[in-house]
GROMACS .gro file of C-alpha atoms in nm:
model
  223
    1MET     CA    1   0.537   3.286  -4.469
    2THR     CA    2   0.698   2.944  -4.457
    3VAL     CA    3   0.561   2.652  -4.257
    4THR     CA    4   0.842   2.462  -4.084
    5ALA     CA    5   0.828   2.128  -3.900
    6LEU     CA    6   0.978   2.158  -3.554
    7LYS     CA    7   1.114   1.907  -3.307
    8GLN     CA    8   0.858   1.854  -3.036
    9GLN     CA    9   1.094   1.898  -2.742
   10GLU     CA   10   1.210   2.237  -2.870
   11ASN     CA   11   0.868   2.405  -2.870
   12PHE     CA   12   0.574   2.230  -2.714
   13PHE     CA   13   0.713   2.239  -2.362
   14GLU     CA   14   0.715   2.616  -2.356
   15LEU     CA   15   0.344   2.579  -2.279
   16LEU     CA   16   0.225   2.606  -1.919
   17PRO     CA   17  -0.097   2.473  -1.763
   18GLY     CA   18  -0.385   2.707  -1.838
   19LYS     CA   19  -0.269   2.790  -2.191
   20SER     CA   20  -0.570   2.797  -2.423
   21LEU     CA   21  -0.551   2.557  -2.719
   22ASP     CA   22  -0.775   2.566  -3.026
   23LEU     CA   23  -0.910   2.225  -3.130
   24GLN     CA   24  -1.061   2.150  -3.469
   25ILE     CA   25  -1.252   1.826  -3.526
   26ASN     CA   26  -1.388   1.751  -3.874
   27HIS     CA   27  -1.574   1.420  -3.827
   28PRO     CA   28  -1.865   1.347  -3.821
   29LEU     CA   29  -1.916   1.727  -3.827
   30GLN     CA   30  -1.682   2.022  -3.797
   31VAL     CA   31  -1.641   2.161  -3.444
   32ARG     CA   32  -1.399   2.421  -3.303
   33LEU     CA   33  -1.325   2.429  -2.930
   34LYS     CA   34  -1.097   2.636  -2.709
   35LEU     CA   35  -0.978   2.427  -2.414
   36PRO     CA   36  -0.717   2.498  -2.142
   37LEU     CA   37  -0.410   2.277  -2.107
   38VAL     CA   38  -0.403   2.074  -1.785
   39GLY     CA   39  -0.073   1.891  -1.833
   40TYR     CA   40   0.119   1.630  -2.033
   41GLU     CA   41   0.370   1.347  -2.014
   42MET     CA   42   0.649   1.376  -2.269
   43GLY     CA   43   0.601   1.145  -2.563
   44LYS     CA   44   0.280   0.992  -2.423
   45TYR     CA   45  -0.021   1.218  -2.382
   46ILE     CA   46  -0.163   1.569  -2.343
   47ILE     CA   47  -0.446   1.642  -2.100
   48LEU     CA   48  -0.700   1.918  -2.168
   49LYS     CA   49  -1.000   2.035  -1.968
   50HIS     CA   50  -1.320   1.879  -2.107
   51PRO     CA   51  -1.575   2.138  -2.233
   52GLY     CA   52  -1.823   1.988  -1.987
   53ASP     CA   53  -2.132   1.965  -2.207
   54GLN     CA   54  -2.113   1.594  -2.282
   55ALA     CA   55  -2.440   1.584  -2.478
   56SER     CA   56  -2.338   1.858  -2.724
   57TYR     CA   57  -2.005   1.694  -2.816
   58ARG     CA   58  -2.067   1.323  -2.767
   59ASP     CA   59  -2.055   1.256  -3.144
   60VAL     CA   60  -1.716   1.422  -3.196
   61LEU     CA   61  -1.535   1.378  -2.864
   62VAL     CA   62  -1.484   1.005  -2.900
   63GLU     CA   63  -1.176   0.788  -2.868
   64GLY     CA   64  -0.979   0.758  -3.192
   65ASN     CA   65  -1.121   1.069  -3.356
   66VAL     CA   66  -0.865   1.295  -3.527
   67VAL     CA   67  -0.800   1.641  -3.379
   68ILE     CA   68  -0.606   1.937  -3.518
   69VAL     CA   69  -0.460   2.146  -3.235
   70ARG     CA   70  -0.339   2.505  -3.274
   71TYR     CA   71  -0.191   2.759  -3.033
   72ILE     CA   72  -0.004   3.087  -3.047
   73LEU     CA   73   0.321   3.183  -2.877
   74GLU     CA   74   0.431   3.544  -2.870
   75GLY     CA   75   0.791   3.630  -2.950
   76SER     CA   76   0.990   3.848  -3.183
   77LYS     CA   77   0.758   3.755  -3.471
   78GLY     CA   78   0.474   3.571  -3.299
   79GLN     CA   79   0.418   3.213  -3.409
   80CYS     CA   80   0.121   2.984  -3.464
   81PHE     CA   81   0.189   2.617  -3.385
   82ALA     CA   82  -0.022   2.324  -3.505
   83PHE     CA   83  -0.022   1.947  -3.489
   84ARG     CA   84  -0.251   1.657  -3.577
   85THR     CA   85  -0.329   1.390  -3.318
   86THR     CA   86  -0.608   1.158  -3.198
   87ILE     CA   87  -0.829   1.144  -2.890
   88ARG     CA   88  -0.677   0.883  -2.661
   89ASN     CA   89  -0.929   0.880  -2.376
   90ILE     CA   90  -1.200   1.081  -2.205
   91THR     CA   91  -1.215   1.069  -1.827
   92MET     CA   92  -1.519   1.153  -1.615
   93PHE     CA   93  -1.367   1.114  -1.267
   94PRO     CA   94  -1.246   1.290  -1.061
   95GLU     CA   95  -1.279   1.561  -1.329
   96LYS     CA   96  -1.377   1.563  -1.695
   97PHE     CA   97  -1.056   1.558  -1.897
   98LEU     CA   98  -0.979   1.509  -2.267
   99MET     CA   99  -0.663   1.306  -2.320
  100LEU     CA  100  -0.483   1.332  -2.656
  101ASP     CA  101  -0.198   1.126  -2.798
  102TYR     CA  102   0.130   1.316  -2.783
  103PRO     CA  103   0.213   1.462  -3.130
  104LYS     CA  104   0.486   1.309  -3.342
  105SER     CA  105   0.564   1.648  -3.499
  106ILE     CA  106   0.464   2.012  -3.458
  107GLU     CA  107   0.457   2.275  -3.734
  108ASN     CA  108   0.479   2.650  -3.704
  109ARG     CA  109   0.458   2.968  -3.905
  110ASP     CA  110   0.548   3.328  -3.833
  111LEU     CA  111   0.248   3.557  -3.789
  112ARG     CA  112   0.428   3.884  -3.857
  113LEU     CA  113   0.624   3.993  -4.162
  114HIS     CA  114   0.846   4.221  -3.954
  115GLN     CA  115   1.054   4.123  -3.654
  116ARG     CA  116   0.963   4.279  -3.320
  117TYR     CA  117   1.218   4.365  -3.055
  118ALA     CA  118   1.165   4.270  -2.691
  119THR     CA  119   1.139   4.574  -2.462
  120ASN     CA  120   1.009   4.673  -2.119
  121ILE     CA  121   0.899   5.033  -2.180
  122PRO     CA  122   0.642   5.195  -1.946
  123ALA     CA  123   0.355   5.333  -2.153
  124THR     CA  124  -0.006   5.449  -2.133
  125ILE     CA  125  -0.289   5.396  -2.380
  126VAL     CA  126  -0.587   5.631  -2.405
  127PRO     CA  127  -0.891   5.613  -2.638
  128ASP     CA  128  -0.882   5.846  -2.939
  129ASP     CA  129  -1.214   6.031  -2.965
  130LYS     CA  130  -1.208   6.226  -3.293
  131GLY     CA  131  -0.846   6.322  -3.245
  132GLU     CA  132  -0.873   6.391  -2.872
  133ALA     CA  133  -0.737   6.165  -2.598
  134THR     CA  134  -1.035   6.101  -2.370
  135GLY     CA  135  -1.165   5.824  -2.147
  136THR     CA  136  -0.999   5.555  -1.938
  137ARG     CA  137  -0.620   5.558  -1.921
  138ILE     CA  138  -0.450   5.219  -1.899
  139GLU     CA  139  -0.099   5.199  -1.756
  140GLY     CA  140   0.126   4.915  -1.867
  141ILE     CA  141   0.439   4.829  -2.061
  142ILE     CA  142   0.534   4.777  -2.424
  143ALA     CA  143   0.661   4.419  -2.427
  144ASP     CA  144   0.779   4.418  -2.789
  145ILE     CA  145   0.785   4.668  -3.072
  146SER     CA  146   0.855   4.723  -3.442
  147PRO     CA  147   0.799   5.020  -3.675
  148GLN     CA  148   0.457   4.872  -3.760
  149GLY     CA  149   0.318   4.798  -3.414
  150CYS     CA  150   0.369   4.671  -3.062
  151SER     CA  151   0.238   4.446  -2.788
  152PHE     CA  152   0.106   4.646  -2.490
  153THR     CA  153   0.064   4.450  -2.164
  154PHE     CA  154  -0.102   4.537  -1.835
  155LEU     CA  155  -0.189   4.345  -1.517
  156SER     CA  156  -0.546   4.245  -1.433
  157ASP     CA  157  -0.716   3.989  -1.208
  158ASN     CA  158  -1.031   3.996  -1.423
  159SER     CA  159  -1.019   3.714  -1.679
  160ALA     CA  160  -1.319   3.863  -1.865
  161ILE     CA  161  -1.150   4.196  -1.938
  162LYS     CA  162  -1.099   4.289  -2.302
  163VAL     CA  163  -0.974   4.594  -2.492
  164ASN     CA  164  -1.199   4.657  -2.791
  165GLN     CA  165  -1.071   4.730  -3.141
  166ARG     CA  166  -1.058   5.108  -3.174
  167ASP     CA  167  -0.827   5.405  -3.234
  168ILE     CA  168  -0.604   5.499  -2.942
  169PHE     CA  169  -0.303   5.710  -2.847
  170ILE     CA  170   0.006   5.556  -2.688
  171TYR     CA  171   0.213   5.777  -2.458
  172ILE     CA  172   0.580   5.676  -2.423
  173GLN     CA  173   0.825   5.845  -2.184
  174SER     CA  174   1.171   5.904  -2.332
  175SER     CA  175   1.474   6.063  -2.168
  176LEU     CA  176   1.550   6.224  -2.506
  177ASP     CA  177   1.212   6.363  -2.610
  178GLY     CA  178   1.005   6.354  -2.293
  179ILE     CA  179   0.655   6.218  -2.357
  180THR     CA  180   0.581   6.108  -2.715
  181LYS     CA  181   0.218   6.067  -2.827
  182ILE     CA  182   0.172   5.802  -3.097
  183PRO     CA  183  -0.158   5.742  -3.283
  184ALA     CA  184  -0.244   5.373  -3.315
  185ARG     CA  185  -0.525   5.120  -3.334
  186VAL     CA  186  -0.606   4.819  -3.115
  187ARG     CA  187  -0.623   4.505  -3.331
  188ASN     CA  188  -0.674   4.234  -3.069
  189SER     CA  189  -0.650   4.158  -2.698
  190ARG     CA  190  -0.641   3.846  -2.484
  191TYR     CA  191  -0.617   3.761  -2.115
  192GLU     CA  192  -0.357   3.510  -1.999
  193ARG     CA  193  -0.236   3.432  -1.646
  194GLY     CA  194  -0.304   3.768  -1.484
  195LYS     CA  195  -0.206   3.981  -1.784
  196VAL     CA  196  -0.392   4.138  -2.073
  197ASN     CA  197  -0.191   4.145  -2.397
  198VAL     CA  198  -0.306   4.405  -2.649
  199GLY     CA  199  -0.195   4.390  -3.013
  200VAL     CA  200  -0.148   4.744  -3.146
  201GLN     CA  201  -0.089   4.875  -3.499
  202PHE     CA  202   0.075   5.216  -3.537
  203THR     CA  203  -0.100   5.459  -3.774
  204ASN     CA  204   0.197   5.693  -3.814
  205SER     CA  205   0.401   5.632  -4.129
  206GLU     CA  206   0.655   5.351  -4.105
  207GLN     CA  207   0.942   5.596  -4.165
  208GLN     CA  208   0.826   5.819  -3.878
  209MET     CA  209   0.826   5.521  -3.644
  210LYS     CA  210   1.165   5.401  -3.768
  211ASN     CA  211   1.309   5.744  -3.693
  212PHE     CA  212   1.150   5.752  -3.348
  213LEU     CA  213   1.264   5.401  -3.255
  214ALA     CA  214   1.616   5.455  -3.387
  215LYS     CA  215   1.645   5.765  -3.171
  216LEU     CA  216   1.487   5.598  -2.872
  217PHE     CA  217   1.691   5.278  -2.874
  218LEU     CA  218   2.002   5.393  -3.064
  219ILE     CA  219   2.019   5.068  -3.262
  220SER     CA  220   2.080   5.030  -3.632
  221GLU     CA  221   1.803   4.777  -3.709
  222PHE     CA  222   1.549   5.057  -3.743
  223GLU     CA  223   1.760   5.282  -3.966
   0.00000   0.00000   0.00000
C-alpha cells in the first residue's frame, strides 16, 4: 500500500463537524485521544472539542506541542489520512476547544487491497448461531461491496450502539435469485451522524462471491 501526499484542499474539506479525529501526542509522554471536529478556517486553523479533563492532559495539551492527526474516510477502497501539526491555542471560554495549526500537507493510504463498488442494496443481517440464523435481525443497506466483503449501514439515534465481532448471515434480495443467504463475519462497527457502519468480511470463497456479484450486477469487473 503506497502512502501518497495529497493537496489539502482536495481532501480535508470532505470532513464535516462531528467527525472523530485520532490525535497522537508523543511529548512529554505518549497520549492518544479521539476528539470531534468543531470547525476550521482554510489555511489557518482547525478547532476540536477539548477532552475536558484539564488535569489529566495539562502536560501534553500545551501550545506548541506537536500532534499527529489521523482520520478515516470510507470510499471505494477506504482511506486513512494523516498529518502533522502543532497546538496553536487552547480556549476555556465559552467552551473548551483545542485549536490546531492548519496542516501544510496531508498523506493518505488505501486500507483495502481490493476496490469496493458503491451500491444501495437493501439487506438484512442476522447472527449465526452454530450454522443457524437466530437472534435480532437488523435491516439496512449494503453501501459498498467487493468479492471479499461489504459495508452494511443502518439508521440509529443511539450513539452508543455497536455491532460486536461475530459470525452472521447476510440476506440479499435479488430479482434473479430471490433471497440469497451469505455467511460472513462482522469485523468492525462505528456510529457516525445517525448511522451505524458495519464492516463485514464474507466467508464464502472469493470465486463464489465473484460469480454471485457478476450475476447480480451484470458487470465485468467481478468476472
